PDB file of C-alpha atoms in Angstrom:
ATOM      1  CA  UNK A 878      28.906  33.232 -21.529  1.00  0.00           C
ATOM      2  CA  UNK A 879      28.277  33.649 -17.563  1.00  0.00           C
ATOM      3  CA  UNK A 880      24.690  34.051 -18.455  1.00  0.00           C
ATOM      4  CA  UNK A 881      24.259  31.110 -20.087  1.00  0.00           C
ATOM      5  CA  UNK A 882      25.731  28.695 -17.722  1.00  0.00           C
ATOM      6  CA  UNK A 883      23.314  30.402 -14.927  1.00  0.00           C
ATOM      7  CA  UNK A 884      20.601  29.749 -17.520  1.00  0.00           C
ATOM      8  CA  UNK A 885      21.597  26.330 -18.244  1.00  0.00           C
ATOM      9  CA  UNK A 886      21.869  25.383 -14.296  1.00  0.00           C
ATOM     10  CA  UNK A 887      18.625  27.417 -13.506  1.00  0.00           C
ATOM     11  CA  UNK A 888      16.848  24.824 -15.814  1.00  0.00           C
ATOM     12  CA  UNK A 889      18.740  22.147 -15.127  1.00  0.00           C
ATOM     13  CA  UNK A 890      17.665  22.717 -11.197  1.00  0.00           C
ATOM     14  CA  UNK A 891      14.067  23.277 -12.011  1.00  0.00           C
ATOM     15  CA  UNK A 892      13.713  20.377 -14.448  1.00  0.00           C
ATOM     16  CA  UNK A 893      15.272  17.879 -11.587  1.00  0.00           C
ATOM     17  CA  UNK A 894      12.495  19.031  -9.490  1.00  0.00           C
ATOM     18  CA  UNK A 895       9.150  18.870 -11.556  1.00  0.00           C
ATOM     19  CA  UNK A 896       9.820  15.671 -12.857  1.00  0.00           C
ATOM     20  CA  UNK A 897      11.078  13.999  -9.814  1.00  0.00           C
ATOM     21  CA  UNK A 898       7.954  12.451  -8.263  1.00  0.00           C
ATOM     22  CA  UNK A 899       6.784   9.760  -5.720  1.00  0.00           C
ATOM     23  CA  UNK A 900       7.108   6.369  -6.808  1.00  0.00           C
ATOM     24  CA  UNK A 901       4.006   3.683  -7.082  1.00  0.00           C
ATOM     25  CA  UNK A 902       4.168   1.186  -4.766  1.00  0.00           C
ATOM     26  CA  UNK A 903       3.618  -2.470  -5.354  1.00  0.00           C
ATOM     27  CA  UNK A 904       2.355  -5.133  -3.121  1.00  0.00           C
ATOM     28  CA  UNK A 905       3.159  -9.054  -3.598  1.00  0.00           C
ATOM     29  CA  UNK A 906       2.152 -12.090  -1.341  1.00  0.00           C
ATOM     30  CA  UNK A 907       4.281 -14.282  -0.389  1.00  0.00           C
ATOM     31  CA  UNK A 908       3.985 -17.287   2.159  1.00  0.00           C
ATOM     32  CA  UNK A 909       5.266 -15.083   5.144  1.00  0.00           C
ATOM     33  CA  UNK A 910       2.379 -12.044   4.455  1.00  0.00           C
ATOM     34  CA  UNK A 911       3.121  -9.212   2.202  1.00  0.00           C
ATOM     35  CA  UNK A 912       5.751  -7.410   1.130  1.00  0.00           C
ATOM     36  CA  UNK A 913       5.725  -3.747   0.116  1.00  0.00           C
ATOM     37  CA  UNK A 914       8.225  -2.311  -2.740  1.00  0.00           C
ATOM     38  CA  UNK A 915       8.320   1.377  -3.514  1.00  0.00           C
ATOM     39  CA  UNK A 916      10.582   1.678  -6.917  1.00  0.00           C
ATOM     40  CA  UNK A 917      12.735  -1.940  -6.708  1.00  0.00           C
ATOM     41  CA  UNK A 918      13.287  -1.090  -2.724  1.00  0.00           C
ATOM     42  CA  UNK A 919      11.463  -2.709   0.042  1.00  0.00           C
ATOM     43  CA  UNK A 920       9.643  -1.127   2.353  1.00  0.00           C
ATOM     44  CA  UNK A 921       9.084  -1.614   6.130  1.00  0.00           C
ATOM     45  CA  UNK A 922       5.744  -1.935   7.984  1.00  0.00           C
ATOM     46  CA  UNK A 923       6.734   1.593   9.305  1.00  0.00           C
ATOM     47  CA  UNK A 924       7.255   3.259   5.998  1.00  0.00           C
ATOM     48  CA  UNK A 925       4.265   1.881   4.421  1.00  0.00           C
ATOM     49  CA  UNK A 926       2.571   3.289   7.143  1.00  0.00           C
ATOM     50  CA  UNK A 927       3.460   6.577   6.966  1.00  0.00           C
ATOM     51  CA  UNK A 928       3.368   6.829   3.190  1.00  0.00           C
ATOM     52  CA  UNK A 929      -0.268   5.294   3.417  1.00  0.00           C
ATOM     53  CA  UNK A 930      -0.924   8.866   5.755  1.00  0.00           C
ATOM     54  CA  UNK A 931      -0.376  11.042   2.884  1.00  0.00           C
ATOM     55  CA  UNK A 932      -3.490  10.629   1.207  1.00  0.00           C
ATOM     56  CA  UNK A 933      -6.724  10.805   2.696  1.00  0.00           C
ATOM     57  CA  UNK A 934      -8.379   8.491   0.536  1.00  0.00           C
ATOM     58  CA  UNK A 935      -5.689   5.730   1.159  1.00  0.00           C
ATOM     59  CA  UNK A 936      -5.619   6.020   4.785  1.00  0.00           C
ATOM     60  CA  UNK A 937      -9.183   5.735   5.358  1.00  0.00           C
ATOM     61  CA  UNK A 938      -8.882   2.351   3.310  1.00  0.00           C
ATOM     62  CA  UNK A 939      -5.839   1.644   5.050  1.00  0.00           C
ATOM     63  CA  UNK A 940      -6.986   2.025   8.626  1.00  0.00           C
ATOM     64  CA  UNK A 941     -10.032  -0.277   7.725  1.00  0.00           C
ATOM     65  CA  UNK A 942      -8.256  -2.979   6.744  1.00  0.00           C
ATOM     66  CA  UNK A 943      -6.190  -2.812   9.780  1.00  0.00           C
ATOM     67  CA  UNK A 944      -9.499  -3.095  12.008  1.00  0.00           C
ATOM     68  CA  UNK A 945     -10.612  -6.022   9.930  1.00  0.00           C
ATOM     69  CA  UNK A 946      -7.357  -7.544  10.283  1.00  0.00           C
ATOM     70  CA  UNK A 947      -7.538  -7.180  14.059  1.00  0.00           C
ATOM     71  CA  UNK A 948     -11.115  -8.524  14.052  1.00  0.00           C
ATOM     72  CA  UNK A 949      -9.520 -11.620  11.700  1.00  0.00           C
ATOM     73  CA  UNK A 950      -6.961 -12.147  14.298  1.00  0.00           C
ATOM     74  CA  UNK A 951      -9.501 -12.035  16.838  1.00  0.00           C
ATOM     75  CA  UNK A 952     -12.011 -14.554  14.646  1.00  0.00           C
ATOM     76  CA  UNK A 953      -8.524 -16.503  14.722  1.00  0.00           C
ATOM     77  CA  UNK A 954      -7.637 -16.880  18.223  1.00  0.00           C
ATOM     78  CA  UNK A 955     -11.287 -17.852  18.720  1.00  0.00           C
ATOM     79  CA  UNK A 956     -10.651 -20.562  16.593  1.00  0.00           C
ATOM     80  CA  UNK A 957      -7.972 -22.082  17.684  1.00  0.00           C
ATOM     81  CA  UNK A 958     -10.097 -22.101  20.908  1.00  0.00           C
ATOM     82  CA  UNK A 959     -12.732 -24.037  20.115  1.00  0.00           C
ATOM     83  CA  UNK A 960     -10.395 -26.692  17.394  1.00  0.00           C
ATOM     84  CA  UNK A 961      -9.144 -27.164  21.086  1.00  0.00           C
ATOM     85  CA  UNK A 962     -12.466 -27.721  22.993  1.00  0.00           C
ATOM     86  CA  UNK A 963     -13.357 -30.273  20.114  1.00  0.00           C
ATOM     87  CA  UNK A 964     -10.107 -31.957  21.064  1.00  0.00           C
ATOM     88  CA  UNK A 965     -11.292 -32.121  24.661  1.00  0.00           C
ATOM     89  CA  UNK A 966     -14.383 -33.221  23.681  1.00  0.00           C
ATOM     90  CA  UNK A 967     -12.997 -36.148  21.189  1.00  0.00           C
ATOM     91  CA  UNK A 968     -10.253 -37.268  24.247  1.00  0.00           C
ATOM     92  CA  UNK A 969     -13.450 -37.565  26.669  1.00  0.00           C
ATOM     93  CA  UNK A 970     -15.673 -38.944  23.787  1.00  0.00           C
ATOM     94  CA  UNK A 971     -18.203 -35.943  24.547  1.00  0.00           C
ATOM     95  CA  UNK A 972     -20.890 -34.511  21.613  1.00  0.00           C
ATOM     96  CA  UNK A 973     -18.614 -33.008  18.749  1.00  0.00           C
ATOM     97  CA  UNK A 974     -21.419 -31.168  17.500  1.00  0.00           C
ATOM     98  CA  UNK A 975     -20.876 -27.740  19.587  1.00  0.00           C
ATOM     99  CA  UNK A 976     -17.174 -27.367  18.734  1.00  0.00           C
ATOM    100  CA  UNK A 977     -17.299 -28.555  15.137  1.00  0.00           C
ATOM    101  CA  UNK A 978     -19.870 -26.069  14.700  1.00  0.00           C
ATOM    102  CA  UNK A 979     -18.040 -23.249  16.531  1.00  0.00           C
ATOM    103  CA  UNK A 980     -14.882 -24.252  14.606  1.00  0.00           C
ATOM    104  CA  UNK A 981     -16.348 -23.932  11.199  1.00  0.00           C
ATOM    105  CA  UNK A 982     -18.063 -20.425  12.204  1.00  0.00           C
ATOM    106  CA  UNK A 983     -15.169 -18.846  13.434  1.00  0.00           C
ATOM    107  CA  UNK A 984     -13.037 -20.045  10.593  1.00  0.00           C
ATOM    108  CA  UNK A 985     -15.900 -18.431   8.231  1.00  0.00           C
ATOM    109  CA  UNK A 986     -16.076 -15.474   9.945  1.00  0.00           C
ATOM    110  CA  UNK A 987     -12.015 -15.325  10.330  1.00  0.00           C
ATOM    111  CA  UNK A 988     -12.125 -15.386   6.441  1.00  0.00           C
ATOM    112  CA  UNK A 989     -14.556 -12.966   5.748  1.00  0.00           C
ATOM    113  CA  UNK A 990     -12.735 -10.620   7.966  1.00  0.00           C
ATOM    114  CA  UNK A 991      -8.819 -11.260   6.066  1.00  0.00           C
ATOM    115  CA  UNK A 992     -10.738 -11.223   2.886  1.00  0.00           C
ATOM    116  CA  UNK A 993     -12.137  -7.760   3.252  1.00  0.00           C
ATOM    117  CA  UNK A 994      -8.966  -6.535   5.158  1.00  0.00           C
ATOM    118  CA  UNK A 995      -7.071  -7.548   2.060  1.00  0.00           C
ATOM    119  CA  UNK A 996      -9.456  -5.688  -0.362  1.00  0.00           C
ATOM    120  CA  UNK A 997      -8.998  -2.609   1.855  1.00  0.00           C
ATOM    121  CA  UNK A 998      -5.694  -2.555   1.598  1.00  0.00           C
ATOM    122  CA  UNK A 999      -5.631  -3.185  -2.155  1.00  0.00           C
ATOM    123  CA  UNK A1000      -7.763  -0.508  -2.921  1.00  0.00           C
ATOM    124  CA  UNK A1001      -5.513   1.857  -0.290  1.00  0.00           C
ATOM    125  CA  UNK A1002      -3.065   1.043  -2.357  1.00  0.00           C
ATOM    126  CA  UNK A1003      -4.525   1.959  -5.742  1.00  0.00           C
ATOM    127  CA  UNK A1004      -5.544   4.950  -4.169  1.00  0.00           C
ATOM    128  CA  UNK A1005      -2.157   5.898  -3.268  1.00  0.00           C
ATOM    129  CA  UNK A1006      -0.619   5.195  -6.769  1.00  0.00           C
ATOM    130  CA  UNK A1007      -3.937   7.068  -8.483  1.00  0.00           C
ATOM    131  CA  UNK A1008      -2.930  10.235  -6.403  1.00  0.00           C
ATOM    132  CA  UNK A1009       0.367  10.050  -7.228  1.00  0.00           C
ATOM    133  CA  UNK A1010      -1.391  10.962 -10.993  1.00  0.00           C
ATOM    134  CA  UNK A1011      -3.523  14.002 -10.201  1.00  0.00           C
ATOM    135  CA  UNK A1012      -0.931  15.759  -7.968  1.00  0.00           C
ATOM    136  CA  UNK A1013       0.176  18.597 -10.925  1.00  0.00           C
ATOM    137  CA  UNK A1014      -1.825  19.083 -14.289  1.00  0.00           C
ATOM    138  CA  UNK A1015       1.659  20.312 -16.086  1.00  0.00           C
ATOM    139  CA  UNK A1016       4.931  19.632 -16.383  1.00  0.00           C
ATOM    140  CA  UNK A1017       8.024  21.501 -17.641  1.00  0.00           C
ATOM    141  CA  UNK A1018      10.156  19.691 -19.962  1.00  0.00           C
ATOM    142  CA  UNK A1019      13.417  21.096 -21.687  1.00  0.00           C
ATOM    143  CA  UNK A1020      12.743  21.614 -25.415  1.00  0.00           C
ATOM    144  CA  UNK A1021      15.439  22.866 -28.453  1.00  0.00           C
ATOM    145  CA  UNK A1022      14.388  23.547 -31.787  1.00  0.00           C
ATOM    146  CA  UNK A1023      15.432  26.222 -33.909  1.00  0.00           C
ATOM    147  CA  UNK A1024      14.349  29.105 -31.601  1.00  0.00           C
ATOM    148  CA  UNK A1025      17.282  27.861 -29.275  1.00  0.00           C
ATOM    149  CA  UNK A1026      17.038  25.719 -25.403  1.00  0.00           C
ATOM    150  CA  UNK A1027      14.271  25.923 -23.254  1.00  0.00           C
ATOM    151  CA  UNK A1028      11.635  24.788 -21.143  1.00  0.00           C
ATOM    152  CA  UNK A1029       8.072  24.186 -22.102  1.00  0.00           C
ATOM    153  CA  UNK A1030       5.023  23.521 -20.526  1.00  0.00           C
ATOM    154  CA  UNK A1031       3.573  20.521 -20.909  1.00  0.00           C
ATOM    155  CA  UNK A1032      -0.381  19.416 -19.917  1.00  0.00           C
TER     156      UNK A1032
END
């Protein structure tokens, strides 16, 4: 009788632990930015961070889209700049043309950069939850048929 409650908590243990795995996380927009949930909880900036670091795949496609968001912010600022020099210029009825132009570029070029740091971090994303997949080939599961209780490989 000793024996089998050793057995049954032996299996019990090792079951708990091959099917416990890392959760997918999930990504939603929202008028503030993004929010990042990791099985119903949300996560911080920091975690998300460090989670991103675990694969190599998703951190390369992580730290890109935090370049191109930098560059956005940068493409930003610039434009706020010059929506301000075509203010100057429409208070001191100066040409428009220069700032209009400079305004429209920089919001274009703004875009392209959020647009492709968004992408980035989709795909880091996906590549997080895809190795999540292909991190074990097998897994045990506890089986009972007429042979008696045990656990079985699974592929």
């Amino acid at each position: 009788m000793k024996y089998i409650k050793i057995t049954f908590l032996f299996s019990f243990i090792v079951f708990s632990l091959t099917s416990s795995s890392a959760q997918e996380i999930t990504s939603f927009h929202s008028m503030w930015g993004e929010h990042f949930y990791q099985d119903k909880e949300k996560l911080s900036w920091k975690e998300i961070n460090t989670i991103m670091t675990e694969s190599r795949a998703s951190e390369m496609y992580w730290q890109k889209s935090k370049k191109q968001m930098f560059g956005g912010l940068i493409a930003g600022t610039a434009n706020l700049g010059s929506a301000i020099w075509y203010l100057v210029n429409e208070n001191d009825d100066k040409d428009t043309t220069a700032p209009i132009v400079s305004f429209a570029g920089t919001a274009i070029i703004g875009s392209i950069f959020y647009h492709l740091a968004m992408k980035n971090k989709k795909q880091a994303i996906l590549e997080y939850n895809d190795s999540l997949d292909k991190s074990t080939s097998f897994r045990l599961r506890p089986t009972s048929n007429e042979n008696g209780i045990g656990l079985a490989l699974k592929f």
